[in-house]
PDB file of N, CA, C and O in Angstrom, chain B, residues numbered from 101:
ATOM      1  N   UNK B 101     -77.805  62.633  35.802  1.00  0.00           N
ATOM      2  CA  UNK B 101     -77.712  63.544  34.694  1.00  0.00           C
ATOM      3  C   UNK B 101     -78.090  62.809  33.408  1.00  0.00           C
ATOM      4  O   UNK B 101     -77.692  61.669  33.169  1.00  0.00           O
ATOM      5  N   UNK B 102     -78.989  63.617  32.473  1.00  0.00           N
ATOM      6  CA  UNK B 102     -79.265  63.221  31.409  1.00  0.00           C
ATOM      7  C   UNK B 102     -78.749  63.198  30.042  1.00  0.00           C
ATOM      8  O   UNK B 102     -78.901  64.143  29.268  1.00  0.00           O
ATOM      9  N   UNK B 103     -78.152  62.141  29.755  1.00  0.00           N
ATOM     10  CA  UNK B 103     -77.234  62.608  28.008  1.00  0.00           C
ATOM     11  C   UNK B 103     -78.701  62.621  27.300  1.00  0.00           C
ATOM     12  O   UNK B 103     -79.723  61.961  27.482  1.00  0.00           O
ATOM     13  N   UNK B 104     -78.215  64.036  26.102  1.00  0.00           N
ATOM     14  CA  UNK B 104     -78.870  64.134  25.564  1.00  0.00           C
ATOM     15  C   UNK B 104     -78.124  63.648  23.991  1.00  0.00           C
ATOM     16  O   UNK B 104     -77.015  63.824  23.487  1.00  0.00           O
ATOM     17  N   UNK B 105     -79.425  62.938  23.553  1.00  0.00           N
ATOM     18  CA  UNK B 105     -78.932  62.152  22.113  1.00  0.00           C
ATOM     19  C   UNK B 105     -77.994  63.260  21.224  1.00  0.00           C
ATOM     20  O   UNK B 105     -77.859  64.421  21.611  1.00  0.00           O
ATOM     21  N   UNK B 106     -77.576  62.915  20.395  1.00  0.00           N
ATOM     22  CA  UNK B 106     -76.865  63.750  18.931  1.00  0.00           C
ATOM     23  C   UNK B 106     -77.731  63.925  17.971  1.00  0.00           C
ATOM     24  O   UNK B 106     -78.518  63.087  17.531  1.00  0.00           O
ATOM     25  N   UNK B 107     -77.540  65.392  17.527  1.00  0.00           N
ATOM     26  CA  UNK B 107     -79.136  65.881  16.704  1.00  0.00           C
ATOM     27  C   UNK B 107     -78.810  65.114  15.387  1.00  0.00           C
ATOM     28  O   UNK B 107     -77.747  64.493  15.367  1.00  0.00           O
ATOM     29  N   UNK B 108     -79.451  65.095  14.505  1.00  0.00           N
ATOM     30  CA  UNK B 108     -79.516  64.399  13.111  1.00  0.00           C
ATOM     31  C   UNK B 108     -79.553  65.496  12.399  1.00  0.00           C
ATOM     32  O   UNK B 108     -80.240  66.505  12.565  1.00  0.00           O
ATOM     33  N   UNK B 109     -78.501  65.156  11.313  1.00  0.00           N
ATOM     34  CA  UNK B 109     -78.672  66.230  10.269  1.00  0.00           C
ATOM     35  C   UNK B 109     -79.088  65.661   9.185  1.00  0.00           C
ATOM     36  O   UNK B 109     -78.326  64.925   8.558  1.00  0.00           O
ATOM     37  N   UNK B 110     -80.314  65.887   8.787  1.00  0.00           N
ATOM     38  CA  UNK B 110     -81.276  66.230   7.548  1.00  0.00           C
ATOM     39  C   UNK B 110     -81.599  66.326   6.631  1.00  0.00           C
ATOM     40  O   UNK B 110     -81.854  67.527   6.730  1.00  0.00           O
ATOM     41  N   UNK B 111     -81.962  66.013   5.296  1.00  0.00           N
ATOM     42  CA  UNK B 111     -82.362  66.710   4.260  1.00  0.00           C
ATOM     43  C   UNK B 111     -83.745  67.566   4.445  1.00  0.00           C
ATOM     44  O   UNK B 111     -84.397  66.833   5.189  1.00  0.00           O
ATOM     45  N   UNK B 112     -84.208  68.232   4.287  1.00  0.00           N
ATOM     46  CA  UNK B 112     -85.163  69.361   4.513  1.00  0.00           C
ATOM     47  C   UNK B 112     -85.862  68.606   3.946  1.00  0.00           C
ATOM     48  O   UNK B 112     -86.697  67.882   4.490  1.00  0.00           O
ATOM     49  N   UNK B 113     -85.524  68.691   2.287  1.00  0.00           N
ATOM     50  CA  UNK B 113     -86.533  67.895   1.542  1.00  0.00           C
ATOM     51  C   UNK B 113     -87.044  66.527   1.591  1.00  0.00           C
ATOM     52  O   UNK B 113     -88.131  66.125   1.177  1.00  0.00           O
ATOM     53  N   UNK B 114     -86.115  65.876   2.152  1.00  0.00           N
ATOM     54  CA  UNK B 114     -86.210  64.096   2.495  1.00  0.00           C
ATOM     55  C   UNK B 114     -85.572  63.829   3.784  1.00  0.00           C
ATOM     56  O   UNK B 114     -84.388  63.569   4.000  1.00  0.00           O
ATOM     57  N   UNK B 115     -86.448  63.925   4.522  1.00  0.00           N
ATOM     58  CA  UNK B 115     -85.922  63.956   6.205  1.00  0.00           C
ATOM     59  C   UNK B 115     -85.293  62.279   6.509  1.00  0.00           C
ATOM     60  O   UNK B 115     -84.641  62.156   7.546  1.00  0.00           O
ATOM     61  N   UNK B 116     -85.435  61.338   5.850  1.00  0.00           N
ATOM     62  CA  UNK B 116     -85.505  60.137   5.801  1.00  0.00           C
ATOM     63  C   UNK B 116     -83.488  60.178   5.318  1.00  0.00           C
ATOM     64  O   UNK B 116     -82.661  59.460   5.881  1.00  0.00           O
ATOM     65  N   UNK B 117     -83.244  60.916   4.501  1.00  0.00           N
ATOM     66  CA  UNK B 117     -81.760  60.791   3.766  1.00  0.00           C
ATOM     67  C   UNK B 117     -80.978  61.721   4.876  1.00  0.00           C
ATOM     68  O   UNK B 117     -81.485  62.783   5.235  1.00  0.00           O
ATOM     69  N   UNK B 118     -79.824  61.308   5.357  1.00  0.00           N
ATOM     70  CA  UNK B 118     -78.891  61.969   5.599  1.00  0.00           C
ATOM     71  C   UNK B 118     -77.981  63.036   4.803  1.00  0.00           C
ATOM     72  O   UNK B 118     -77.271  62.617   3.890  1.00  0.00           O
ATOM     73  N   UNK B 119     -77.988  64.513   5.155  1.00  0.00           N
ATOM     74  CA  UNK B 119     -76.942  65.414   4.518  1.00  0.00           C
ATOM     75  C   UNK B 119     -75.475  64.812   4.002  1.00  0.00           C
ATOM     76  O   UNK B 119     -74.499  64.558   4.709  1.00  0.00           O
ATOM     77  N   UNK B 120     -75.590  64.683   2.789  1.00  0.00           N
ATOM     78  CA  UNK B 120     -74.220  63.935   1.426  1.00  0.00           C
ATOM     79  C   UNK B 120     -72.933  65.245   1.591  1.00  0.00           C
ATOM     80  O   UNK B 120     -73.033  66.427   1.262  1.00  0.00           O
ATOM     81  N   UNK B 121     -71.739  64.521   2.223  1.00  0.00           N
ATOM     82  CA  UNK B 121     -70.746  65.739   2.027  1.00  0.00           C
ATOM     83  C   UNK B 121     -69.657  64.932   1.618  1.00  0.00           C
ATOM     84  O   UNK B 121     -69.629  63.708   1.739  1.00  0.00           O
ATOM     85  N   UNK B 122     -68.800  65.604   1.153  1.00  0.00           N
ATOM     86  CA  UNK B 122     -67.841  65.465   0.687  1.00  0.00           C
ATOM     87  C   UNK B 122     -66.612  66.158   0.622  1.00  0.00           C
ATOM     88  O   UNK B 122     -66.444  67.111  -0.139  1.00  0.00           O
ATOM     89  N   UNK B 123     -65.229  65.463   1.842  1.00  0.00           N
ATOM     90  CA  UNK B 123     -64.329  66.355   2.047  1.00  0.00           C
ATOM     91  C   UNK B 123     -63.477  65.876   1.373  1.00  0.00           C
ATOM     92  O   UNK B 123     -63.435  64.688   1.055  1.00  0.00           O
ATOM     93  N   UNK B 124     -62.438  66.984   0.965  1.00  0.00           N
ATOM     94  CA  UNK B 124     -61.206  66.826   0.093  1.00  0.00           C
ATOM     95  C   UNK B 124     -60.344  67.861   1.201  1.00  0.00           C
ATOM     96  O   UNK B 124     -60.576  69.019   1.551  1.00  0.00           O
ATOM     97  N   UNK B 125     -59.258  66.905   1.578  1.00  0.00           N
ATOM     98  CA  UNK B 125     -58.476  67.135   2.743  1.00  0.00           C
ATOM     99  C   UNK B 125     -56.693  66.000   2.467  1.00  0.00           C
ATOM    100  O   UNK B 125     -56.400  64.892   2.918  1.00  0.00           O
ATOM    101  N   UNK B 126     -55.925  66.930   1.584  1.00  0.00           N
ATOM    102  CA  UNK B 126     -54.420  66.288   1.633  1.00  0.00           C
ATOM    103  C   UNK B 126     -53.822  65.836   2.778  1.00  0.00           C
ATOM    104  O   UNK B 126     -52.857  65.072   2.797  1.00  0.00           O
ATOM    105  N   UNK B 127     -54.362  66.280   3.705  1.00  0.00           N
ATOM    106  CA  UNK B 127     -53.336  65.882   5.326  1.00  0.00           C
ATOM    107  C   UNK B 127     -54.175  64.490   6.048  1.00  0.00           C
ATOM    108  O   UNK B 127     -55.161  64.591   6.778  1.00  0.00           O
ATOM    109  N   UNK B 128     -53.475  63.132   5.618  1.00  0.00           N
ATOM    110  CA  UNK B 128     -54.480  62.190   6.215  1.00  0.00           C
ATOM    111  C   UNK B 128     -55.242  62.436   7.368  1.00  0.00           C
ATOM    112  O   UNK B 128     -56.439  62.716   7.413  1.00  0.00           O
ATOM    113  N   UNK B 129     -54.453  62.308   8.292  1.00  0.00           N
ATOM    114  CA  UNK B 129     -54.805  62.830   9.513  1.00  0.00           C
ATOM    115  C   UNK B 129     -56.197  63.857   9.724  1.00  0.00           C
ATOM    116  O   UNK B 129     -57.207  63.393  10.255  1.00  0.00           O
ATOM    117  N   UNK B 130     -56.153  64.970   9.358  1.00  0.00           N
ATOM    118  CA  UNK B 130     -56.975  65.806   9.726  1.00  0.00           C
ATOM    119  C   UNK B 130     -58.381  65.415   8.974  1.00  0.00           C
ATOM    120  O   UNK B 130     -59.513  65.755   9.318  1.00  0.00           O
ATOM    121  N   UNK B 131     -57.851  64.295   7.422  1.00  0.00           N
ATOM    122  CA  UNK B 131     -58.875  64.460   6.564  1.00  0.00           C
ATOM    123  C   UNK B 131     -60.204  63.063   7.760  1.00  0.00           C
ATOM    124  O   UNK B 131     -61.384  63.200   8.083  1.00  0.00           O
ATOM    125  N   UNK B 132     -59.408  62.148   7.985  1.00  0.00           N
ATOM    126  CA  UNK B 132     -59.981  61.368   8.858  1.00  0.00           C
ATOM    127  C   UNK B 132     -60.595  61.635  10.497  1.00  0.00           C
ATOM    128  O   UNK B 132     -61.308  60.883  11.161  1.00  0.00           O
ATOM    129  N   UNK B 133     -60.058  62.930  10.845  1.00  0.00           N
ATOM    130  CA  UNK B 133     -60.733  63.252  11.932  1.00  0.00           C
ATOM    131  C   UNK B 133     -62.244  64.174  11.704  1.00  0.00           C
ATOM    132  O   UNK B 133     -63.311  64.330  12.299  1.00  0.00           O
ATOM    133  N   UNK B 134     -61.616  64.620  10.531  1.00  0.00           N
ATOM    134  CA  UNK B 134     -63.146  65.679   9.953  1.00  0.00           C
ATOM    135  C   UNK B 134     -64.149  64.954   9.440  1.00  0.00           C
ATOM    136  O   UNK B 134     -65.326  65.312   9.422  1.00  0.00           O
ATOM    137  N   UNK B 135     -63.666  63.816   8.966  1.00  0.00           N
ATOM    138  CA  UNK B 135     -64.430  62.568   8.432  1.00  0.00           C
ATOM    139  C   UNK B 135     -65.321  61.839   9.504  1.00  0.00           C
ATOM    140  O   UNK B 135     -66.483  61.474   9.331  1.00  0.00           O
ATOM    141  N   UNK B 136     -64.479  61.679  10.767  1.00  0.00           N
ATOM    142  CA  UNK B 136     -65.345  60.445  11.678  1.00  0.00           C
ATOM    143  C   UNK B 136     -66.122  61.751  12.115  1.00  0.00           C
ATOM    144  O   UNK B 136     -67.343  61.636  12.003  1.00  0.00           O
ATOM    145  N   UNK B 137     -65.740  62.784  12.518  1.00  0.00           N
ATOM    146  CA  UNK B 137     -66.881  63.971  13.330  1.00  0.00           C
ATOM    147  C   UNK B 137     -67.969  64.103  12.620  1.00  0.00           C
ATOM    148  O   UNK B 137     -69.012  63.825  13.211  1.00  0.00           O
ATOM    149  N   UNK B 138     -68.044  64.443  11.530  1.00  0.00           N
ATOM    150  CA  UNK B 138     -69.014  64.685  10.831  1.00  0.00           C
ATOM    151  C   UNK B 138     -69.872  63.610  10.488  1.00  0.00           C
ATOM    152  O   UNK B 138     -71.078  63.852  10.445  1.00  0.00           O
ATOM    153  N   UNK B 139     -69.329  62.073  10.150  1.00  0.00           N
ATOM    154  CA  UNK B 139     -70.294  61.257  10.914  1.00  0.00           C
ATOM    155  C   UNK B 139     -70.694  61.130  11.942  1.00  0.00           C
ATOM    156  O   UNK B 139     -71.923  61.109  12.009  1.00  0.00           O
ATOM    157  N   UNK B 140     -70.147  61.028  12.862  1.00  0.00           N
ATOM    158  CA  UNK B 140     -70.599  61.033  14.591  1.00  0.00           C
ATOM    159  C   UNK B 140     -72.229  62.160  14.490  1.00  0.00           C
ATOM    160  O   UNK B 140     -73.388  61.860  14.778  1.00  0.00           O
ATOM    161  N   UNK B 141     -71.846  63.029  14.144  1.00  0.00           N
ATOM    162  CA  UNK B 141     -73.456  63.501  13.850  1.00  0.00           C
ATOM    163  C   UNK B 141     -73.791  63.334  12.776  1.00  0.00           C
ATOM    164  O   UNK B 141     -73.881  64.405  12.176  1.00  0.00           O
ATOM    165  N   UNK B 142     -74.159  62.059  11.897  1.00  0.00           N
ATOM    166  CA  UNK B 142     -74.788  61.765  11.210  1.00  0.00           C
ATOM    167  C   UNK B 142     -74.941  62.178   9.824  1.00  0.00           C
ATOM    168  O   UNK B 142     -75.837  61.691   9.134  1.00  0.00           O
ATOM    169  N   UNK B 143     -74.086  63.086   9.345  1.00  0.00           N
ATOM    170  CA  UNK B 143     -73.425  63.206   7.907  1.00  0.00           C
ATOM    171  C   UNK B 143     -73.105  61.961   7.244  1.00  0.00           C
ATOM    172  O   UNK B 143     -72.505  60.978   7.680  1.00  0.00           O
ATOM    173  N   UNK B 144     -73.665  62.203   6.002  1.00  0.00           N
ATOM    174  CA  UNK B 144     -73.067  61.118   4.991  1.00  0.00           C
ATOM    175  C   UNK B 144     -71.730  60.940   4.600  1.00  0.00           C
ATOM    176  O   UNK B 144     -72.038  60.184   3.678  1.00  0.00           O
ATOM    177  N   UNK B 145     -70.340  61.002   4.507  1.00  0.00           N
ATOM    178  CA  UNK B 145     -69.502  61.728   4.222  1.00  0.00           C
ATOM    179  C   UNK B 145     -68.448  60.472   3.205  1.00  0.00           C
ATOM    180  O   UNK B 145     -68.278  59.256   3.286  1.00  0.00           O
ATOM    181  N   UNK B 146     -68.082  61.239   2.561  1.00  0.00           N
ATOM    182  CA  UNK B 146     -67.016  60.435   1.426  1.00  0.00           C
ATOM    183  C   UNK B 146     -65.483  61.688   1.452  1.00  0.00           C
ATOM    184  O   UNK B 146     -65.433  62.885   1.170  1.00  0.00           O
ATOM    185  N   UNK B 147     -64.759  61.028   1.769  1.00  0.00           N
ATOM    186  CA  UNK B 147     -63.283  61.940   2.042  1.00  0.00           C
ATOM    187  C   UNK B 147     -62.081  61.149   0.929  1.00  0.00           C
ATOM    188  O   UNK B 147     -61.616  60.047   0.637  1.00  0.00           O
ATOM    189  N   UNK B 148     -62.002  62.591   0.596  1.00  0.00           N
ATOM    190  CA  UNK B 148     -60.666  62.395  -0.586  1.00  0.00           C
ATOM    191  C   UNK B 148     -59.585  63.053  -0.279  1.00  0.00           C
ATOM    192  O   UNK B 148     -59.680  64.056   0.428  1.00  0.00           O
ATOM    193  N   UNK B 149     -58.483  62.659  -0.702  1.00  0.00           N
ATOM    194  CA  UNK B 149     -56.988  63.230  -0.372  1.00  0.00           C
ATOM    195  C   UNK B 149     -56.327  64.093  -1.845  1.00  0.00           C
ATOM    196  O   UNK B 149     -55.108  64.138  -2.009  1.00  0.00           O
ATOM    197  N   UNK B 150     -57.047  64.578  -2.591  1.00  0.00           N
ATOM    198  CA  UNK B 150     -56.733  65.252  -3.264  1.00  0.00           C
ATOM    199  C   UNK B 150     -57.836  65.807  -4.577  1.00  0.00           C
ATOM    200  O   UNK B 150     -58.928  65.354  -4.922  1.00  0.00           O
ATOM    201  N   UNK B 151     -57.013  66.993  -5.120  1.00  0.00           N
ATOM    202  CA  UNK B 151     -58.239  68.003  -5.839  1.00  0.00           C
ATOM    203  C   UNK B 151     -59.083  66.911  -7.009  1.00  0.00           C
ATOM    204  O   UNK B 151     -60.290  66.697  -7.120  1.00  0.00           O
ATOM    205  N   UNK B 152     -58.134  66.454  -7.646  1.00  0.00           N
ATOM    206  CA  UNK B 152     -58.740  65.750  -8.831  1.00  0.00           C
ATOM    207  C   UNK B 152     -59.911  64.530  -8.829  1.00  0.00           C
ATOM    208  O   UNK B 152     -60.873  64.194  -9.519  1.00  0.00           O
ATOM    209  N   UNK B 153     -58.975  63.935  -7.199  1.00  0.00           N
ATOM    210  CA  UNK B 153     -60.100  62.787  -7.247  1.00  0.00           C
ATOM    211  C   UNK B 153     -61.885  63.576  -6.953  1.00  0.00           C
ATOM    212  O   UNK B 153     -62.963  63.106  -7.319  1.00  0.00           O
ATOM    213  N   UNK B 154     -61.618  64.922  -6.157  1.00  0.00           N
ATOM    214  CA  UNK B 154     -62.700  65.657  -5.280  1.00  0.00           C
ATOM    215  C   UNK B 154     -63.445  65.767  -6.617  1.00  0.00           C
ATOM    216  O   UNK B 154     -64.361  65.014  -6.948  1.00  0.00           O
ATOM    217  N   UNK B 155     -63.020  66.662  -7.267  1.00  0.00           N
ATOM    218  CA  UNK B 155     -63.626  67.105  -8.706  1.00  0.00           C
ATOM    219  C   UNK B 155     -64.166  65.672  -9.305  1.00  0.00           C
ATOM    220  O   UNK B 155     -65.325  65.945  -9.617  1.00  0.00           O
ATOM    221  N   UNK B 156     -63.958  64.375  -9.611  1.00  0.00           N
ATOM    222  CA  UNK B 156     -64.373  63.618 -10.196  1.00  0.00           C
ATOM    223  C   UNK B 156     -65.503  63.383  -9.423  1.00  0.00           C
ATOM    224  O   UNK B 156     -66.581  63.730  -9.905  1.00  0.00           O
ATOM    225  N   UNK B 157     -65.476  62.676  -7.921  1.00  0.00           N
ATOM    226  CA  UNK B 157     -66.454  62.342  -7.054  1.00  0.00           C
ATOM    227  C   UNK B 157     -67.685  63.607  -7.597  1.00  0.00           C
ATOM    228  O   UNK B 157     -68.799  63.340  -8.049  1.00  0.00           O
ATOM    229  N   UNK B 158     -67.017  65.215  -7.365  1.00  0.00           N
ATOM    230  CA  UNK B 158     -68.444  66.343  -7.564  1.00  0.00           C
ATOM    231  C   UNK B 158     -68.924  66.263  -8.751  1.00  0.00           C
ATOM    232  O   UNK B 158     -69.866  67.039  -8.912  1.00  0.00           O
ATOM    233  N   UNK B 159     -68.626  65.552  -9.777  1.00  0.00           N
ATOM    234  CA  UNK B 159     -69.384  65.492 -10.978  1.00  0.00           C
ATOM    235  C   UNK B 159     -70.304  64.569 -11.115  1.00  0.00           C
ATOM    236  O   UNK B 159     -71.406  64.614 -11.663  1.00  0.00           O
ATOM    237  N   UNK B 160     -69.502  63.348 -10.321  1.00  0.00           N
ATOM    238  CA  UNK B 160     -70.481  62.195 -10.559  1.00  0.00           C
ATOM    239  C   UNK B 160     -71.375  62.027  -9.660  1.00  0.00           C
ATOM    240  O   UNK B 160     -72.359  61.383 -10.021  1.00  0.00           O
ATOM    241  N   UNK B 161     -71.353  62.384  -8.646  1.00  0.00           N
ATOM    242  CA  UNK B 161     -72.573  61.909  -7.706  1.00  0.00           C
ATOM    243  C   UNK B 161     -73.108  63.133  -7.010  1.00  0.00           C
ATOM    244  O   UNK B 161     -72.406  64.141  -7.087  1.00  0.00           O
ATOM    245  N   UNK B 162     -74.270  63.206  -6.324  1.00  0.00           N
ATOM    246  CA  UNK B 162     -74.826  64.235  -5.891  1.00  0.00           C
ATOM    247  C   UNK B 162     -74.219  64.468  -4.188  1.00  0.00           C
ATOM    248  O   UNK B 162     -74.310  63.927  -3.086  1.00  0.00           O
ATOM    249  N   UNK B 163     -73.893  65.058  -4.517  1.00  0.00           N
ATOM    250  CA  UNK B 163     -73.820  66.019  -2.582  1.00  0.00           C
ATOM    251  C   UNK B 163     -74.276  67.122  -2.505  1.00  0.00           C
ATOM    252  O   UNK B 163     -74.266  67.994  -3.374  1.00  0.00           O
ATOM    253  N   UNK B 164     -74.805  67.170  -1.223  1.00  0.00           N
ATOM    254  CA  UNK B 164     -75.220  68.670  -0.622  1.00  0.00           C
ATOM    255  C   UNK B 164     -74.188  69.533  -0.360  1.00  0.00           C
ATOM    256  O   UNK B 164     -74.495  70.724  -0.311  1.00  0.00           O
ATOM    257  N   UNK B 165     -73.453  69.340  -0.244  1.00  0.00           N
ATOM    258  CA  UNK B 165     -71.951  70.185   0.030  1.00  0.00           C
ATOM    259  C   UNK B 165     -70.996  69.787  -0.084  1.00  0.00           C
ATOM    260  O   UNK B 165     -70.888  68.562  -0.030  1.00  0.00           O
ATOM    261  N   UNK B 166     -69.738  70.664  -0.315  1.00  0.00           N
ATOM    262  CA  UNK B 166     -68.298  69.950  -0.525  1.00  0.00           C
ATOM    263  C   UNK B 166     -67.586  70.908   0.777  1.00  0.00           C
ATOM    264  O   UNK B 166     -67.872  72.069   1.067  1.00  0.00           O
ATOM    265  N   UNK B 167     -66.762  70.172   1.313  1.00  0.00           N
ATOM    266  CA  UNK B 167     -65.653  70.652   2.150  1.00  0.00           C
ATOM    267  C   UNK B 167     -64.133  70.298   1.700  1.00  0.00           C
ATOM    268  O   UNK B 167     -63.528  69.227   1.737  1.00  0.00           O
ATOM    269  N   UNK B 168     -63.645  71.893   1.157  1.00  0.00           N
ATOM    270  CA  UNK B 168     -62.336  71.786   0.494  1.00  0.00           C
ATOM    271  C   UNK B 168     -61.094  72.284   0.579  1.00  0.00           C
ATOM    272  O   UNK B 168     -60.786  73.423   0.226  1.00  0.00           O
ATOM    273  N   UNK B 169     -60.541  71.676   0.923  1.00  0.00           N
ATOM    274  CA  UNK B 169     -58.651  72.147   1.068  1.00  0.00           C
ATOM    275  C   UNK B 169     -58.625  72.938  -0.334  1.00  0.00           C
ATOM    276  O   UNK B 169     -58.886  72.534  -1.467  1.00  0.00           O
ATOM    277  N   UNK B 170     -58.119  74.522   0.246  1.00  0.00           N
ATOM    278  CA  UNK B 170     -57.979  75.503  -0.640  1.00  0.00           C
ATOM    279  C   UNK B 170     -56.858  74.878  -1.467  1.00  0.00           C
ATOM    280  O   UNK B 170     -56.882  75.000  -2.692  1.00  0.00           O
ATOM    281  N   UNK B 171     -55.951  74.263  -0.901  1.00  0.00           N
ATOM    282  CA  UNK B 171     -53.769  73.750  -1.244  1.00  0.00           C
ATOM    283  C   UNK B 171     -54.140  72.285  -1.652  1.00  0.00           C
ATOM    284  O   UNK B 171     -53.715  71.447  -0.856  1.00  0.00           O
ATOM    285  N   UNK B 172     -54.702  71.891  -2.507  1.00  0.00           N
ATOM    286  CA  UNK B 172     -55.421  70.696  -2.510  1.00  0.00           C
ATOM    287  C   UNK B 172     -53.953  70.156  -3.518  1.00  0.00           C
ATOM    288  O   UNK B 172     -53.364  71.045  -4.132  1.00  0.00           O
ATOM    289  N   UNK B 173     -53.480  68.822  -3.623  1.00  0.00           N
ATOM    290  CA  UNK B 173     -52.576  68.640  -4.845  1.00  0.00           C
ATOM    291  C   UNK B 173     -53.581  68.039  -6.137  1.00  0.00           C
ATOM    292  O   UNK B 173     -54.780  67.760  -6.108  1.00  0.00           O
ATOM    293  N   UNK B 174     -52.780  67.977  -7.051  1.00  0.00           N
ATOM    294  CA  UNK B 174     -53.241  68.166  -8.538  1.00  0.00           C
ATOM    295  C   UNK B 174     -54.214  68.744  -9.265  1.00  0.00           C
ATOM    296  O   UNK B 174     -54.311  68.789 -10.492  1.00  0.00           O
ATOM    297  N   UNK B 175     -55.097  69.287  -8.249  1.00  0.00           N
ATOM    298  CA  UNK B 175     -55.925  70.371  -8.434  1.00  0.00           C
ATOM    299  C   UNK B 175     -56.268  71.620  -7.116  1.00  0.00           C
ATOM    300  O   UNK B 175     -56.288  71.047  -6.026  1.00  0.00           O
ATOM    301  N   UNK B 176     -56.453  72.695  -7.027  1.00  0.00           N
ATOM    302  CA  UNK B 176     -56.705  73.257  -5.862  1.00  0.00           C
ATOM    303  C   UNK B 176     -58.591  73.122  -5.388  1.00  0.00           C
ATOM    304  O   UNK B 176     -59.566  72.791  -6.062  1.00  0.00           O
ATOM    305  N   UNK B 177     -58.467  73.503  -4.116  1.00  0.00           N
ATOM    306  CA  UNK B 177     -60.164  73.711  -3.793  1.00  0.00           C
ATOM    307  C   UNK B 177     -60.997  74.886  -4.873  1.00  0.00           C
ATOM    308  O   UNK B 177     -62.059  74.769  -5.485  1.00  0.00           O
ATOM    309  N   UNK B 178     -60.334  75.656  -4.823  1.00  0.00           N
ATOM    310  CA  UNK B 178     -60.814  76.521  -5.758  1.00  0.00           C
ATOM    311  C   UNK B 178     -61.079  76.448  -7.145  1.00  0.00           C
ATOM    312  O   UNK B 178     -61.883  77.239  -7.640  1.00  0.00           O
ATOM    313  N   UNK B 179     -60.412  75.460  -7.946  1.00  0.00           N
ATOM    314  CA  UNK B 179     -60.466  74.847  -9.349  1.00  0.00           C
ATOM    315  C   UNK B 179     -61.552  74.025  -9.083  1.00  0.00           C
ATOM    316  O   UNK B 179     -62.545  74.149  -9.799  1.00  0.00           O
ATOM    317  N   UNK B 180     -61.548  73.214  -8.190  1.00  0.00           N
ATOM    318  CA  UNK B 180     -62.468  72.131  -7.991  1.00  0.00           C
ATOM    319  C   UNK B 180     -64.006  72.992  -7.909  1.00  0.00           C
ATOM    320  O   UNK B 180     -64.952  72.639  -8.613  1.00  0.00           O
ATOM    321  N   UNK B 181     -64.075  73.888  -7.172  1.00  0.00           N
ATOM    322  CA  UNK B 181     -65.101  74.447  -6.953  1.00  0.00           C
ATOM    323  C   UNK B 181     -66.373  75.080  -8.082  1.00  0.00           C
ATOM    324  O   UNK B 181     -67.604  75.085  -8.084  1.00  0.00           O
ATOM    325  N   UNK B 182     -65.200  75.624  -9.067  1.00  0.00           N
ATOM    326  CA  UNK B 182     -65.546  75.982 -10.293  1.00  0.00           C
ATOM    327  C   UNK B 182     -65.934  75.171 -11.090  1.00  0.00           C
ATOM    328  O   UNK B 182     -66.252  75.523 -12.226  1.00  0.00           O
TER     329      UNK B 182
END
């Protein structure tokens, strides 16, 4: 039987860069399992444990997406989002 490799996820525009995400996840645990998966297929990923630090990281640096704990502490996902 043949394993088949793990697809690569992409930039469309720069196939060469890996998709930049960024999770904000209060529950260590879960924030580190969503963290290694999403590398395992090849996501860039930077994981924070709360709203404020998330919001600082989304200002300063570029990501393609954010993944956010709605119950986030000192800020919510939804503040952050805005």
């Amino acid at each position: 039987r043949r394993l088949r490799s793990r697809p690569r996820c992409r930039r469309p525009e720069s196939p060469s860069l890996p998709v930049r995400l960024l999770v904000a996840e209060d529950d260590d645990q879960l924030r580190e399992t969503l963290a290694r998966g999403l590398r395992e297929h090849a996501f860039a990923v930077d994981a924070v444990g709360d709203g404020e630090a998330a919001f600082l990281r989304a200002v300063s640096e570029p990501y393609d997406a954010l993944v956010l704990d709605v119950l986030l502490p000192r800020r919510d996902g939804r503040t952050v989002c805005r």
